[in-house]
Each structure stands twice: as C-alpha cells, then as structure tokens.
Short mmCIF file of C-alpha atoms in Angstrom, two decimals:
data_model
loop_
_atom_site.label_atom_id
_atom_site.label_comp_id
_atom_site.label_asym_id
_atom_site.label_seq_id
_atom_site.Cartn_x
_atom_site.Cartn_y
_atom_site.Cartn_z
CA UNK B 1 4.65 -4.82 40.39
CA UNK B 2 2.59 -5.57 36.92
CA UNK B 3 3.44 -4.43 33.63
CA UNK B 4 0.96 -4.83 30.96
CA UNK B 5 2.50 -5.26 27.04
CA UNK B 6 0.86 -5.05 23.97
CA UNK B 7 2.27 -7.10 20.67
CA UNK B 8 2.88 -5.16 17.15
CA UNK B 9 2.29 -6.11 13.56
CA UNK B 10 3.10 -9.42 13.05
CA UNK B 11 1.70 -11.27 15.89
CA UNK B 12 -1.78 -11.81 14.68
CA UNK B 13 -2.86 -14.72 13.16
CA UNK B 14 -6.30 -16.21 11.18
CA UNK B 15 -8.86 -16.44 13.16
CA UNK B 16 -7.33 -15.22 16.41
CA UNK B 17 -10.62 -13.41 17.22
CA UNK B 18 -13.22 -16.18 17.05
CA UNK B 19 -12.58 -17.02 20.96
CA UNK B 20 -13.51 -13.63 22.18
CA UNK B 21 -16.68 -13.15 19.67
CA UNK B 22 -18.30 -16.41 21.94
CA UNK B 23 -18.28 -13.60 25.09
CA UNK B 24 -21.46 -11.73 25.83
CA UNK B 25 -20.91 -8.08 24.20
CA UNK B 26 -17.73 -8.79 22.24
CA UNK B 27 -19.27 -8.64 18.82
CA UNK B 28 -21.10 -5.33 19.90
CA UNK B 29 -17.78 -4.22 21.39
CA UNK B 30 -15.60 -4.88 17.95
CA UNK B 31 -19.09 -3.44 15.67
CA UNK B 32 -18.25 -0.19 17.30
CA UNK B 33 -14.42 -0.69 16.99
CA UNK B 34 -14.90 -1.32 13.57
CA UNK B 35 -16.56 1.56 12.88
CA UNK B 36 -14.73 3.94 14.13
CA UNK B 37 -11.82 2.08 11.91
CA UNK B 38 -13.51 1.64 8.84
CA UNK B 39 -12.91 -1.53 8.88
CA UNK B 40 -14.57 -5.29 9.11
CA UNK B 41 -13.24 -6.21 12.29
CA UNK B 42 -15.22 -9.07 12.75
CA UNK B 43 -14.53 -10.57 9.20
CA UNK B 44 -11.04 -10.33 9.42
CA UNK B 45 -10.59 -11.34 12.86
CA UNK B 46 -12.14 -14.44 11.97
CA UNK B 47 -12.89 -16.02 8.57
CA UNK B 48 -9.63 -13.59 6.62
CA UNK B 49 -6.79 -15.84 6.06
CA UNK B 50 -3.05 -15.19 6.83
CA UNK B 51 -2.24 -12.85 3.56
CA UNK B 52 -4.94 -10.83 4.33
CA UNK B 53 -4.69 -10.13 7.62
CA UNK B 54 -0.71 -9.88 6.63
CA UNK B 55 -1.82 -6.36 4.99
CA UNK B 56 -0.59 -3.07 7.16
CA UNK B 57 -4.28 -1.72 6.67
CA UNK B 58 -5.93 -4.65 8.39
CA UNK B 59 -3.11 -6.00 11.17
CA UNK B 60 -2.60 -2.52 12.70
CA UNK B 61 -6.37 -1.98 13.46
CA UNK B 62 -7.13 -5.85 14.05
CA UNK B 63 -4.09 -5.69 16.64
CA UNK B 64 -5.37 -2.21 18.31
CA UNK B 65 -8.67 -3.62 18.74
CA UNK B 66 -7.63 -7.16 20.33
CA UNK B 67 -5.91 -5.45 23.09
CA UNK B 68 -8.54 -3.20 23.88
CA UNK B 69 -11.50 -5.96 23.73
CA UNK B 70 -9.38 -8.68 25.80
CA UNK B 71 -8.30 -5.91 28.62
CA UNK B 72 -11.99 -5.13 28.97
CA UNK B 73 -12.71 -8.92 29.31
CA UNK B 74 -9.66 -8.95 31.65
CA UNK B 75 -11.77 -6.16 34.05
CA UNK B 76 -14.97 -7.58 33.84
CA UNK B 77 -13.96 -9.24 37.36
CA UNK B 78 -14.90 -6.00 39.88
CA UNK B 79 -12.46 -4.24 41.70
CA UNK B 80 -9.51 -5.73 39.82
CA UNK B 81 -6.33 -3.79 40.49
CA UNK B 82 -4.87 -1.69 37.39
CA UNK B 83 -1.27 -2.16 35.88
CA UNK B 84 1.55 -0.30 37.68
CA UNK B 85 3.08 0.50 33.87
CA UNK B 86 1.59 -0.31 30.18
CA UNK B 87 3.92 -0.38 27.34
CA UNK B 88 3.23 -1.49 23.51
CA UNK B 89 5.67 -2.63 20.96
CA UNK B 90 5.45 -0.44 17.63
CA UNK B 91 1.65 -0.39 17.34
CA UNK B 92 1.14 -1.84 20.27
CA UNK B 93 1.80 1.71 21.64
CA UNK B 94 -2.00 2.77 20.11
CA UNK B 95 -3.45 -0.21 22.16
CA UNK B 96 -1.68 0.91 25.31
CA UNK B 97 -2.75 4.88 24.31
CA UNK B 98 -6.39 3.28 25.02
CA UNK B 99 -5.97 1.13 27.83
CA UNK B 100 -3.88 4.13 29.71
CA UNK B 101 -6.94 6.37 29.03
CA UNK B 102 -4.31 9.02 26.56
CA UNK B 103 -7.22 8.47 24.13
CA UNK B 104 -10.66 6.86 23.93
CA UNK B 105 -11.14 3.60 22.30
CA UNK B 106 -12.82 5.65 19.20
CA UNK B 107 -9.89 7.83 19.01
CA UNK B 108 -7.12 4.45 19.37
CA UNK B 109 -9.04 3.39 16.39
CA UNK B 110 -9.33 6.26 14.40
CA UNK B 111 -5.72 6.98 14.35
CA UNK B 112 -4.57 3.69 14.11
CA UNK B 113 -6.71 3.70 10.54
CA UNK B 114 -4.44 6.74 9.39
CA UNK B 115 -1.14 5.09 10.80
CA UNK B 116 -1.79 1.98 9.04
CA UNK B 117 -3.44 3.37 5.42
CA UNK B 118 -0.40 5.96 5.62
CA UNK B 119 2.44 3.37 6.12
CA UNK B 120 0.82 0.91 3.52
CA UNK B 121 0.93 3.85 1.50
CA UNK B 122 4.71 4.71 2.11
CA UNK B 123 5.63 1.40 1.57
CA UNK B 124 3.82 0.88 -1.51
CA UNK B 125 6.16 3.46 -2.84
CA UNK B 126 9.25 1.38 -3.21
CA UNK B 127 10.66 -2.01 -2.58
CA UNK B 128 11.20 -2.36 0.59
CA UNK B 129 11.69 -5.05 3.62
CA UNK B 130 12.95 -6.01 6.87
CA UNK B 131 15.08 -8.80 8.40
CA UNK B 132 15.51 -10.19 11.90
CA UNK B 133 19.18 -10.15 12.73
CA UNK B 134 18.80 -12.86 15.65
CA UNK B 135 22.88 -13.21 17.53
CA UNK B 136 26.37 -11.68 16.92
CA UNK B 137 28.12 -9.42 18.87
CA UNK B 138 26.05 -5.98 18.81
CA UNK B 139 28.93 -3.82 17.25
CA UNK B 140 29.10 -6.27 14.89
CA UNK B 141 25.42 -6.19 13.82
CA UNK B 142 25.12 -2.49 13.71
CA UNK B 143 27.97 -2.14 11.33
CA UNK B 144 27.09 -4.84 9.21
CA UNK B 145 23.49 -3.10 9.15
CA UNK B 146 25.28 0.32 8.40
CA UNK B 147 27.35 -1.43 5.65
CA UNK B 148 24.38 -2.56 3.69
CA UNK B 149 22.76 0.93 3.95
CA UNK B 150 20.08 -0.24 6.18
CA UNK B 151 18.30 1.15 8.84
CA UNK B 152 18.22 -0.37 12.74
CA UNK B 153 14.52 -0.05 12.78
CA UNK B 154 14.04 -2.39 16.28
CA UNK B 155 16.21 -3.10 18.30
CA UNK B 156 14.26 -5.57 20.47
CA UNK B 157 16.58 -7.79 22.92
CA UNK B 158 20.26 -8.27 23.54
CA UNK B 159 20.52 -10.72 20.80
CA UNK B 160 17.91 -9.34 18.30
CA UNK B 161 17.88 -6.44 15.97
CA UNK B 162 15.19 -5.73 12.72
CA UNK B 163 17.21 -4.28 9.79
CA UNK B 164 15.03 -1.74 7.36
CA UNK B 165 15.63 -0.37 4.06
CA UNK B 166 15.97 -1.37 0.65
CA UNK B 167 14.76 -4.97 -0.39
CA UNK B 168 18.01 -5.26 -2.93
CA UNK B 169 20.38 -4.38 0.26
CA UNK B 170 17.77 -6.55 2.80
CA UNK B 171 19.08 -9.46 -0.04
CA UNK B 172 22.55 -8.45 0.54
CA UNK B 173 22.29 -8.40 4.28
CA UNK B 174 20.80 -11.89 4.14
CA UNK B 175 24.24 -12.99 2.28
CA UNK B 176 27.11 -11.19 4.24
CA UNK B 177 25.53 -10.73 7.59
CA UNK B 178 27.07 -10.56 10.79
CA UNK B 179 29.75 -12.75 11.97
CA UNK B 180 27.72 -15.46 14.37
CA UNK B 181 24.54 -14.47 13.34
CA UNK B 182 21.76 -15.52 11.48
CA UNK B 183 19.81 -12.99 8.84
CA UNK B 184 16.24 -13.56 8.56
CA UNK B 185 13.94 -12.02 6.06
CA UNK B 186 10.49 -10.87 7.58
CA UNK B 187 6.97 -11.09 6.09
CA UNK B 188 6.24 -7.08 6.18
CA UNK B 189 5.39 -5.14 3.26
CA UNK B 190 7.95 -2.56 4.03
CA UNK B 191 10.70 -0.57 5.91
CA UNK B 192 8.48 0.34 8.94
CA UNK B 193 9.83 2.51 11.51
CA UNK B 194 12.84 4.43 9.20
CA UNK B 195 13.50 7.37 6.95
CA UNK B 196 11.09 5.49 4.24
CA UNK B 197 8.13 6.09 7.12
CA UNK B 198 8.41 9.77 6.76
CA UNK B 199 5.87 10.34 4.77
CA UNK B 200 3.16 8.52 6.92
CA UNK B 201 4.95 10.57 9.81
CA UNK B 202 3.53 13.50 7.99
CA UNK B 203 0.28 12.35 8.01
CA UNK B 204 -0.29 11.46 11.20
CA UNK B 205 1.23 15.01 12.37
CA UNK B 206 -1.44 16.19 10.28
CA UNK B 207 -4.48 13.98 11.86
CA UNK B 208 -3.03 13.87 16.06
CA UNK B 209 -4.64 17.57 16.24
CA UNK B 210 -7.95 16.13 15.70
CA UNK B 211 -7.45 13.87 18.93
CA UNK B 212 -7.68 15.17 22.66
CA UNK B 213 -5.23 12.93 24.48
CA UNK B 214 -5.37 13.01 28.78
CA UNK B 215 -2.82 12.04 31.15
CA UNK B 216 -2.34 8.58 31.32
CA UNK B 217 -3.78 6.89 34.79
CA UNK B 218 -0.86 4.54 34.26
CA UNK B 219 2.54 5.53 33.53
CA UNK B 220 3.03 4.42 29.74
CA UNK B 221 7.08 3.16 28.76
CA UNK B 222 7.52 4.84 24.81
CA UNK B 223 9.52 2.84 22.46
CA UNK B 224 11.88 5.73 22.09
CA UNK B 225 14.60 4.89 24.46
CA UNK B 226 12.25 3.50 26.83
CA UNK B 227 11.23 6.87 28.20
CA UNK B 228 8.06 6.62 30.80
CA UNK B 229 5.33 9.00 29.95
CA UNK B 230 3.20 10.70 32.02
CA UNK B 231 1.94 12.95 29.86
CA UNK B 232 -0.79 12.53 27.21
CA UNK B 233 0.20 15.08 24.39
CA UNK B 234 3.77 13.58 24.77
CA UNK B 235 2.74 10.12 24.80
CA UNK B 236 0.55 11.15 21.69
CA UNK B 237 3.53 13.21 19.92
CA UNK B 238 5.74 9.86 20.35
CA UNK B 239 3.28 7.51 18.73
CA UNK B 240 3.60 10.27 15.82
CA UNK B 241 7.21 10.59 15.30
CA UNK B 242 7.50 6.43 16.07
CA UNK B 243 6.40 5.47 12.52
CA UNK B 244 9.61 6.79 11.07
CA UNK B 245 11.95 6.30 13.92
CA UNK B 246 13.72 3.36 15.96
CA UNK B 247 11.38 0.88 18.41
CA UNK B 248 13.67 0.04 20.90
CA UNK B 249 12.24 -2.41 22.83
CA UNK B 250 15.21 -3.39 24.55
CA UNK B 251 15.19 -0.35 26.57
CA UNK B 252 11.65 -0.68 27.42
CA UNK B 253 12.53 -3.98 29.17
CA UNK B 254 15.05 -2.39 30.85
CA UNK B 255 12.78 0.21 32.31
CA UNK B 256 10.64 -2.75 33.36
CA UNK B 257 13.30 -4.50 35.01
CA UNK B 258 14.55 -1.07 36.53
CA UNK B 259 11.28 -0.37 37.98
CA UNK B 260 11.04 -3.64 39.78
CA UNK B 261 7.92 -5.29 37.58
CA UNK B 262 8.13 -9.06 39.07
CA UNK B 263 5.36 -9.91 36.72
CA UNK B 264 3.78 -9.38 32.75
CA UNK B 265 0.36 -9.89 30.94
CA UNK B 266 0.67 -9.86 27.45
CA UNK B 267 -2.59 -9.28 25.70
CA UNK B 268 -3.83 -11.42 22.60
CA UNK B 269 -2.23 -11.72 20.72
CA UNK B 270 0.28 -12.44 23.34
CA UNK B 271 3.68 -14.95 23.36
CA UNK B 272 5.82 -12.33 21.08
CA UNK B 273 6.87 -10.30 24.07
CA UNK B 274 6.52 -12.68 27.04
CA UNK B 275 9.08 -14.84 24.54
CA UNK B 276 11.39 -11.97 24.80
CA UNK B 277 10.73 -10.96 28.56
CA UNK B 278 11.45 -14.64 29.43
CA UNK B 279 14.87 -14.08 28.00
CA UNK B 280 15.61 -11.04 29.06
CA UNK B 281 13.77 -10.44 32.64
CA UNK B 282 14.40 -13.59 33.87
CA UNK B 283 12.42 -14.57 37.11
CA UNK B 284 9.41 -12.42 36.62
CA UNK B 285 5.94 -14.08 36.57
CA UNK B 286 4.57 -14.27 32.69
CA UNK B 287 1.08 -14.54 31.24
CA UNK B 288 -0.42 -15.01 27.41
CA UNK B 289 -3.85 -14.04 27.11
CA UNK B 290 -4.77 -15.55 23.70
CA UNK B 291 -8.18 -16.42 24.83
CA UNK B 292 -10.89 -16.25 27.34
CA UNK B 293 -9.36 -19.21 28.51
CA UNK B 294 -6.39 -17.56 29.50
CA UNK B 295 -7.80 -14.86 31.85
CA UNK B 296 -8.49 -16.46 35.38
CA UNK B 297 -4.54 -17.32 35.03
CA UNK B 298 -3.82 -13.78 33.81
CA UNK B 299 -6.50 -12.18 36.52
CA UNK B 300 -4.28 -14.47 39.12
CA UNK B 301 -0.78 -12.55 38.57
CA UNK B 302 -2.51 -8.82 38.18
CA UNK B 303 -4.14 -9.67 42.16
CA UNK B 304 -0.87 -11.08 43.08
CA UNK B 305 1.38 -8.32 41.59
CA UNK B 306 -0.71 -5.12 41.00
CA UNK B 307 0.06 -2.05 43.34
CA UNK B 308 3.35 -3.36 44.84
CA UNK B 309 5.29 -0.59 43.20
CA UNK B 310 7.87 0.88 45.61
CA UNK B 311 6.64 4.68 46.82
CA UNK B 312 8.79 6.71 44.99
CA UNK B 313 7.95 4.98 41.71
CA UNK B 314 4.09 5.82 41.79
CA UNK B 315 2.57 8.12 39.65
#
C-alpha cells in the first residue's frame, strides 16, 4: 500500500527548481502555475536566494507548485498505478487538494496565493515565532508549552512538538523548556497554525466559495487528528479552518501505519517527512523525489506498492 506526502513551509530551498525546469514542458507547466498565483515561479524557484524564498508569500506557492509539477513528471510513465492515500503537512495539504483532484491545479494555486498573502499578513501584525521542542516526556512538553502561554501548533512525531505564540514567551520557552528536551527557535515569520492565524482563517472562509472542490479519487489523511477525507467540500473546509488550528502530523502517521501503507514517496521537496516516517513507521519502503533523478527509484516503489490496500480499506 503507497502513501504519497507532501512537505510544508520550510522545506524549500534556493534553487530547488532548476532540476525540473531541464524537463520538456516544465517551464510551460510552472508559466501557467505562476499565473494563476501571481507569482514568478520560475524566478524564485531558481535564481531567489534563501531569505527570499523564506517569505510566507513565496514558500507556500513555490511549495504547492513543486508537488504538483514533480507528481506530473512522476506519471509521465503510462499506466502508472495511483496512491492508495495522499496526505500533506500544513500546506502541503493544498498540494495534495490538487494531486487528489479536490481542486484543479489553477484553483491549488489560487488559494494557496490567499493562504499565504493572508498569513504573511497576520503575522506581520505582531511579533511572533515558533520553536521545535525536539524530546521530553510529552506531558512534560505540553505543560511547559502551556506555561509560557504558547500554543501547540504541530505536533509532528512522538518526540517532536512546534510551540506558537508570542516571540517574548518563544524566548522564554527557549530558557526554561522541558525537562530532557531541547528548545529550538524556527526561521518562520510567525505563529502559523494558532489563535494569531485567525484572521487569515477569515479570509480564506471568505475566498473557498469561489472554488468548486470534487471528491477526491484518493482518500486524502487531514492534519486535524488525522481524519481521512473522502469528501471534497470537507477536505476543502479543513484546509480553511487549518491555518489557525493544530497540524498534527503525528496522527496522520498513525493513520498511515493503521491502514497498512508498507511504502512513501515524498515529493520535492522531499526528506522532511520521510525523516520523520523513518522514525516513526519503521520498516516501510521510503522515497525522496528532489529531482528528476529521483523518479525511476520513486516510480519503482509506487509499481511495487500501489493497489495492495486490503478490501475493506478502498475507497
């Protein structure tokens, strides 16, 4: 059984595109992607360097628009088998909205362009940050997180949580953490998926009307809880209310391991949760596709995994 997984913010890197533009069609491919973004897709994809690309505006649609090009590269090999389950950390849920068929690769990108102007925005509108609480007893990193005043924004393995709030308590976490745990300080511009978010939430409320989201031909695992989604408009209604709430990742890996996946592609920018998956579903077949190079490996595992789902976990 395959899963599919696609990274969030934070994974991409300078110049991560400049592989995939060398592939007949890929420049045409990320021309329309960028347009339906409003934004230069193939500029910062490969000449923008690391603070640029570091801006919520630019990674979410950069990220979106990786996935989608290098699953379509993954395909070009006919009669491929599809994923038995797709699942996306944070925005990697818009990427997996796309390749699930919820919405059309215009529609991925046009509301991935609100989600990430209207989060920049949010987070412009006080100091904020987030930390990587990486060890410690989980009781003990929840209260230490509650202590501070901050927010569990993702909780993404057994042994790591993301703290969100205020940068002044983020500080304060970083100098009476957890017992047997280390505090680390991310490079985001603010407290992503918490109360701060709610604004942005509004917004995209606001826009996810404009969209017509369809079943998914693949069941999709949300980030809240780890619930699998087989319907569009709640798929779509999740990737709303997401912005502002928890991405628990943990439980989506658990909903993996429950449903028997023995193997998992990441797409580029891939190794964030392959890292995780090696911890935490250990035994199951992995594969990075960063670049072209990667997909006859990745193309190997979907033939040697795809469609072995047990009957009465199908669609």
């Amino acid at each position: 059984m395959l899963a599919i997984v696609c990274p969030g913010q934070g994974a991409q890197k300078p110049g991560f595109l400049s592989p995939w533009r060398e592939l007949p069609g890929v420049d045409e491919a990320l021309s329309s992607l960028s347009e339906a973004a409003g934004i230069d897709l193939l500029r910062h994809g490969t000449e923008s360097d690391a603070e640029t690309i570091r801006d919520t505006a630019v990674a979410q649609p950069l990220l979106v628009a990786a996935g989608i090009v290098a699953d379509a590269q993954l395909r070009t090999e006919p009669d491929l088998p599809p994923a038995d389950v797709l699942a996306g950390h944070s925005v990697g849920e818009l990427t997996a909205s796309a390749l699930g068929g919820v919405l059309s690769d215009e529609e991925a990108m046009r509301l991935v362009a609100v989600r990430s102007r209207a989060m920049a925005q949010a987070a412009a509108a006080e100091p904020t940050g987030m930390a990587a609480v990486v060890g410690g007893a989980r009781e003990d990193v929840l209260a230490a997180i509650e202590r501070h005043g901050l927010h569990a924004a993702n909780i993404n393995s057994a042994a790591q949580v993301v703290a969100a709030g205020a940068s002044e308590a983020i500080s304060a976490l970083v100098e009476d953490g957890p017992a047997k745990a280390r505090v680390i300080p991310l490079q985001v511009a603010g407290a992503f998926h918490t109360p701060y978010m709610a604004g942005a939430r509004e917004e995209l409320a606001a826009f996810a009307p404009s969209l017509t989201p369809s079943d998914p031909s693949t069941p999709l695992v949300s980030n809240a809880g780890g619930e699998l989604v087989t319907s569009g408009s709640r798929y779509l209604d999740l990737i709303v209310t997401q912005v502002a709430s928890p991405v628990d990742w943990e439980s989506c890996m658990a909903v993996l391991r429950d449903r028997g996946v023995t193997a998992l592609v990441e797409l580029a920018p891939a190794g964030t949760l392959t890292g995780l998956a090696k911890r935490e579903l250990k035994g199951i077949a992995l594969a990075n596709v960063n670049t072209p190079d990667d997909l006859e490996a990745a193309r190997t595992l979907v033939r040697e995994h795809a469609g072995t789902a047990p009957a009465d976990q199908e669609n």
